[in-house]
XYZ file of N, CA, C and O in Angstrom:
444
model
N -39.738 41.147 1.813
C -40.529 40.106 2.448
C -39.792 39.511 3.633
O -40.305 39.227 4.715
N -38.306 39.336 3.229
C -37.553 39.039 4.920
C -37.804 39.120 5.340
O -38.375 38.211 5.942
N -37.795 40.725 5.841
C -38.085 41.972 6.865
C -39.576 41.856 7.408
O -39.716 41.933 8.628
N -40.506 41.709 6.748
C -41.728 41.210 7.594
C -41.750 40.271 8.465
O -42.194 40.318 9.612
N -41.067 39.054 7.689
C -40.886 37.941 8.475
C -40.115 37.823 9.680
O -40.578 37.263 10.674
N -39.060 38.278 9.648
C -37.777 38.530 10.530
C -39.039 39.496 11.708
O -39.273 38.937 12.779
N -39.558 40.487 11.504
C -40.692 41.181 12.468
C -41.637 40.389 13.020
O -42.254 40.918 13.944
N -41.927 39.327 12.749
C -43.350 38.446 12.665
C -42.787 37.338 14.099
O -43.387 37.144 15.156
N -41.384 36.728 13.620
C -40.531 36.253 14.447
C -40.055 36.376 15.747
O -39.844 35.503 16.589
N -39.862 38.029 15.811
C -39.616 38.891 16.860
C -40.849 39.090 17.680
O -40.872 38.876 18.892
N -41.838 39.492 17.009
C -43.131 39.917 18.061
C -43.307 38.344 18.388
O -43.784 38.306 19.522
N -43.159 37.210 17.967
C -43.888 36.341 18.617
C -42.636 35.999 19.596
O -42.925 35.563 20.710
N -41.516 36.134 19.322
C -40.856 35.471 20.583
C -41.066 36.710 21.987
O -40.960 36.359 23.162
N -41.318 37.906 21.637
C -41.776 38.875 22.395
C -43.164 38.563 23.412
O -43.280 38.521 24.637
N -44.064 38.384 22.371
C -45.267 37.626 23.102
C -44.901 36.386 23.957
O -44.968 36.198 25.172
N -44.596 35.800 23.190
C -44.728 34.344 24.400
C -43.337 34.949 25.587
O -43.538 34.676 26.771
N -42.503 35.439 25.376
C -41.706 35.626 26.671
C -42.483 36.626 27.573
O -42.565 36.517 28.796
N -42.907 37.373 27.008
C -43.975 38.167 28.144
C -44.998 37.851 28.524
O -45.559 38.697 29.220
N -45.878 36.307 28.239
C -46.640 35.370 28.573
C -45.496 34.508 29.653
O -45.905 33.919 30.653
N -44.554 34.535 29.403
C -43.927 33.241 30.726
C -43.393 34.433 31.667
O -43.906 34.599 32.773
N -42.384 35.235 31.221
C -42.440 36.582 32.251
C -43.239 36.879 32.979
O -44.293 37.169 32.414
N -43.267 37.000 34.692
C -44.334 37.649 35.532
C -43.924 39.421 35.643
O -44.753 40.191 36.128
N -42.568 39.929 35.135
C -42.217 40.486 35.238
C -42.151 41.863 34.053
O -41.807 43.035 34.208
N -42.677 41.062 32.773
C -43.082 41.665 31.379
C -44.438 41.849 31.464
O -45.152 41.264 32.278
N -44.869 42.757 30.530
C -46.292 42.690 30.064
C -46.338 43.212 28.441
O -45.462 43.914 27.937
N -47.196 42.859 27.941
C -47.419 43.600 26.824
C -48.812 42.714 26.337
O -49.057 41.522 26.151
N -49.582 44.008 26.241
C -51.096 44.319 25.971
C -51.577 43.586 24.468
O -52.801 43.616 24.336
N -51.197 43.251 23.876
C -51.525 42.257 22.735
C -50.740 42.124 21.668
O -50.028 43.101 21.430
N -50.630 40.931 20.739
C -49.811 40.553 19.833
C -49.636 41.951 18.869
O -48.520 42.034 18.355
N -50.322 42.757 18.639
C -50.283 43.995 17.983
C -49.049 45.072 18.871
O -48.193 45.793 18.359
N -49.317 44.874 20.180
C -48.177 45.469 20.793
C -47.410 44.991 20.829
O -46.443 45.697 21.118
N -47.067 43.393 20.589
C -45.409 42.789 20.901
C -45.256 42.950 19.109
O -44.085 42.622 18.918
N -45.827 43.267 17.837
C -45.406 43.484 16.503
C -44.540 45.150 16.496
O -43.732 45.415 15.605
N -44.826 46.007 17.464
C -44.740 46.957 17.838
C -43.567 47.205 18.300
O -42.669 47.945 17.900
N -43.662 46.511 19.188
C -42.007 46.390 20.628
C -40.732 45.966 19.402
O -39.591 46.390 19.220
N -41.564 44.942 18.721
C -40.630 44.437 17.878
C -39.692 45.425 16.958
O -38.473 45.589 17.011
N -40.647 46.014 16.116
C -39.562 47.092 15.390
C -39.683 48.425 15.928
O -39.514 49.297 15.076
N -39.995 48.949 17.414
C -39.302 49.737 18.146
C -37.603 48.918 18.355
O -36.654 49.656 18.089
N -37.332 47.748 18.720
C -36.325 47.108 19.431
C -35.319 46.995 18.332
O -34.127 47.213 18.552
N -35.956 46.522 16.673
C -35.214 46.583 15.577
C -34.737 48.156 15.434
O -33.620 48.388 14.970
N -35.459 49.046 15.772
C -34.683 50.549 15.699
C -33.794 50.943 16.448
O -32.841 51.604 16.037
N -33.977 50.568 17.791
C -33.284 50.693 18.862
C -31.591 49.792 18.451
O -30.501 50.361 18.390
N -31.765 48.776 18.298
C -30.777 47.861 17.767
C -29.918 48.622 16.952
O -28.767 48.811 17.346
N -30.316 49.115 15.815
C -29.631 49.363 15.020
C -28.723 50.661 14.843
O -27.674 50.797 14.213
N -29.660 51.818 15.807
C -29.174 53.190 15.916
C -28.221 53.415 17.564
O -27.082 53.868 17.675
N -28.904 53.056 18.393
C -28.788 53.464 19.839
C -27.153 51.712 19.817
O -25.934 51.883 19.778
N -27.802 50.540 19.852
C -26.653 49.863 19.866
C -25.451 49.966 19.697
O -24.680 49.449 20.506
N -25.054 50.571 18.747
C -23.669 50.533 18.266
C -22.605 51.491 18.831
O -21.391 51.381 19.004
N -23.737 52.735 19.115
C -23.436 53.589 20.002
C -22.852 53.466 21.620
O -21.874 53.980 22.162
N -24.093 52.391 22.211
C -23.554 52.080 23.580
C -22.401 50.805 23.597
O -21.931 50.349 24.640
N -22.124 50.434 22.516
C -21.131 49.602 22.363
C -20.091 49.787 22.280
O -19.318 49.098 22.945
N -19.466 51.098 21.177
C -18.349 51.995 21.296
C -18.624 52.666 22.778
O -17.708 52.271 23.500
N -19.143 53.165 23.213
C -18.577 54.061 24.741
C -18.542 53.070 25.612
O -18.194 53.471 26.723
N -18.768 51.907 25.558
C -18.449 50.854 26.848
C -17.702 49.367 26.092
O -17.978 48.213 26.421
N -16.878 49.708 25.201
C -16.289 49.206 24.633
C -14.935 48.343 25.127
O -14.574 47.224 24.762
N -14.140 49.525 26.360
C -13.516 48.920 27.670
C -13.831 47.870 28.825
O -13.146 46.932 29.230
N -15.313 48.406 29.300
C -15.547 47.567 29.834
C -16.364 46.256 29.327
O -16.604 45.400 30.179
N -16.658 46.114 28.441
C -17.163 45.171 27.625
C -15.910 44.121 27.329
O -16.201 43.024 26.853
N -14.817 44.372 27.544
C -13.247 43.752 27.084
C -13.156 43.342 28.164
O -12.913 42.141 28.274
N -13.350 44.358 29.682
C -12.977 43.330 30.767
C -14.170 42.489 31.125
O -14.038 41.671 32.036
N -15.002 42.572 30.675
C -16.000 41.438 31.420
C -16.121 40.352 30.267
O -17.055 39.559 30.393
N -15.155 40.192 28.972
C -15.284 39.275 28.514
C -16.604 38.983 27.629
O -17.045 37.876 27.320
N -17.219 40.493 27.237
C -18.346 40.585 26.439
C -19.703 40.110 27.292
O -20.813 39.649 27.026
N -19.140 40.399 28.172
C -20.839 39.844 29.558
C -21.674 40.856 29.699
O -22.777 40.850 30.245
N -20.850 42.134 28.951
C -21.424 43.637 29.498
C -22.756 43.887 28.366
O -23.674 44.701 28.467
N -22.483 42.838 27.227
C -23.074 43.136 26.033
C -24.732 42.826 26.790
O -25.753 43.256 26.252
N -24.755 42.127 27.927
C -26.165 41.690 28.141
C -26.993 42.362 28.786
O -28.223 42.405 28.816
N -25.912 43.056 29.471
C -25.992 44.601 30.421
C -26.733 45.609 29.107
O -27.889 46.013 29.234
N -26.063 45.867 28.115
C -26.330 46.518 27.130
C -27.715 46.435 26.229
O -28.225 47.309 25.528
N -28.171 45.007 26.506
C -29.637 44.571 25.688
C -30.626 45.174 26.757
O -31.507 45.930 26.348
N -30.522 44.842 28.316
C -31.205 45.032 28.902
C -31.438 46.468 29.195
O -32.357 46.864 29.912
N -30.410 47.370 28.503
C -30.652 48.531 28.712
C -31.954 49.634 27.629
O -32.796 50.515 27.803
N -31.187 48.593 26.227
C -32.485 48.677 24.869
C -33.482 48.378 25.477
O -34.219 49.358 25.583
N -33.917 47.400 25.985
C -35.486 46.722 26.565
C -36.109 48.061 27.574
O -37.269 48.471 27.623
N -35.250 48.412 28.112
C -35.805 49.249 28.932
C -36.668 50.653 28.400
O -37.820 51.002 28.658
N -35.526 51.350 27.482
C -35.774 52.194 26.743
C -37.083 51.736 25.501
O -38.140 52.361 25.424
N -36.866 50.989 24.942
C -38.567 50.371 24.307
C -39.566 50.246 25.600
O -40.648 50.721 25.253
N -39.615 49.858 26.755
C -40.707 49.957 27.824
C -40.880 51.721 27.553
O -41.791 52.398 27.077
N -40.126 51.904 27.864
C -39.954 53.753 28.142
C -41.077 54.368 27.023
O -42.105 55.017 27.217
N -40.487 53.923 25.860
C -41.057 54.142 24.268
C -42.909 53.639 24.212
O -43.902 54.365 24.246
N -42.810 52.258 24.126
C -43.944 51.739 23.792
C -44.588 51.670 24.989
O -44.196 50.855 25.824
N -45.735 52.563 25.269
C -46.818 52.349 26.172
C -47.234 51.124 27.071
O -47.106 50.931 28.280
N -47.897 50.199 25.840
C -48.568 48.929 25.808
C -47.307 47.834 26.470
O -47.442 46.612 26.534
N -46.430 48.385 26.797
C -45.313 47.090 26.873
C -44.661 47.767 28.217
O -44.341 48.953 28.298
N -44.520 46.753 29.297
C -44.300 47.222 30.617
C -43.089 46.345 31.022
O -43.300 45.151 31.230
N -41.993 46.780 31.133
C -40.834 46.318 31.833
C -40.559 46.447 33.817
O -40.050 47.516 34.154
N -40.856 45.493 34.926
C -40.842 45.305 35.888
C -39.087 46.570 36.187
O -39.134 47.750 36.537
N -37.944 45.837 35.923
C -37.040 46.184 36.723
C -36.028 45.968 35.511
O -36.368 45.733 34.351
N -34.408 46.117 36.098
C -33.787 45.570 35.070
C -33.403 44.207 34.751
O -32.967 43.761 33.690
N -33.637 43.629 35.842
C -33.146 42.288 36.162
C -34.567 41.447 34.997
O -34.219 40.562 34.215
N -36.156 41.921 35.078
C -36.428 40.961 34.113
C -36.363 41.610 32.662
O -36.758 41.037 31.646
N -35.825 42.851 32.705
C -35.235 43.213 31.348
C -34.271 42.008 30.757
O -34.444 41.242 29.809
N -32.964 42.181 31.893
C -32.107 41.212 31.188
C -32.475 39.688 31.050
O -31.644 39.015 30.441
N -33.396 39.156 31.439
C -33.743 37.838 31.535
C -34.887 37.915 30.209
O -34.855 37.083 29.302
N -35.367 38.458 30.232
C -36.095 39.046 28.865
C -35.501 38.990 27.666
O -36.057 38.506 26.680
N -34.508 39.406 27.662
C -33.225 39.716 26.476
C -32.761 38.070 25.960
O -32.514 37.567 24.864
N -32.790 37.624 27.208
C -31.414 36.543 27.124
C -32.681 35.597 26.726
O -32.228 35.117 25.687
N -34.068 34.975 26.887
C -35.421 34.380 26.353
C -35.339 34.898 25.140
O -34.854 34.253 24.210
N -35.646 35.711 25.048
C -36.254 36.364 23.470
C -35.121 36.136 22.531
O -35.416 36.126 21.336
N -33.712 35.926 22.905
C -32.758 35.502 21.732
C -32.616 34.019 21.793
O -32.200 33.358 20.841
N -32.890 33.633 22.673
C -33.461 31.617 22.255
C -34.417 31.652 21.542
O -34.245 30.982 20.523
N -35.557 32.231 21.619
C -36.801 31.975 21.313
C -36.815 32.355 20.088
O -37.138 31.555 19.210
N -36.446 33.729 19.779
C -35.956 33.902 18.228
C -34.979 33.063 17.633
O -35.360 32.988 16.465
N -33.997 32.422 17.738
C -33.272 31.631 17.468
C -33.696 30.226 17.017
O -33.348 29.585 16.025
N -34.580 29.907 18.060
C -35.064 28.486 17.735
C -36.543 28.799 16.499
O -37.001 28.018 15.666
N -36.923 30.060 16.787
C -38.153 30.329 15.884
C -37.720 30.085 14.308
O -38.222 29.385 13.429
N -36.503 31.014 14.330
C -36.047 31.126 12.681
C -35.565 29.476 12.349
O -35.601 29.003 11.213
N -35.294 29.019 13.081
C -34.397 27.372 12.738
C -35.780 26.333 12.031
O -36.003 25.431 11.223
N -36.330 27.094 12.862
C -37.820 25.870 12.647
C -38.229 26.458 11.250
O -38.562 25.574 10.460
N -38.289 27.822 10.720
C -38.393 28.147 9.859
C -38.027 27.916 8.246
O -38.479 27.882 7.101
N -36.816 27.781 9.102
C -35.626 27.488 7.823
C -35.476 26.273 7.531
O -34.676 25.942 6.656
């Protein structure tokens, strides 16, 4: 039951950031439930991966690279999910860096 919830969380901070985004789109709450656990897959398999091979430079930028790294997942879910349209990388990463407030403050209110 988490795991639904924790999904439910995600598509909505997905939705409303691609409602304030001019630079996002995604075609209905069914597609940001979508993006959502495409992004939970992506997270979990592809992440860890681009984390070990840029693991150096992630040390010299003081873990700044990690944001470099979300915006690169976002992209690859645009790539993936049809219904969900990523502008550039720049509102990828601004995308990234919304959607982990928005999830953040979602679960707090929750809890």
């Amino acid at each position: 039951m988490n795991i639904i919830l924790q999904i439910l969380i995600s598509s909505l901070a997905v939705y409303f950031t691609a409602w304030l985004l001019p630079g996002i789109s995604v075609k209905s709450y069914g597609s940001a439930i979508i993006v959502a656990i495409v992004l939970g897959i992506l997270n979990v398999i592809l992440k860890p991966v681009l984390q070990f091979i840029s693991f150096p430079i992630t040390i010299l930028t003081l873990g700044l690279f990690l944001l470099v790294i979300n915006a690169i997942i976002i992209l690859i879910a645009g790539y993936i999910v049809t219904s969900f349209q990523v502008s550039s990388f720049w509102w990828a990463l601004l995308f990234s860096i919304i959607v982990s407030i928005v999830t953040s403050i979602l679960e707090n209110i929750i809890k």
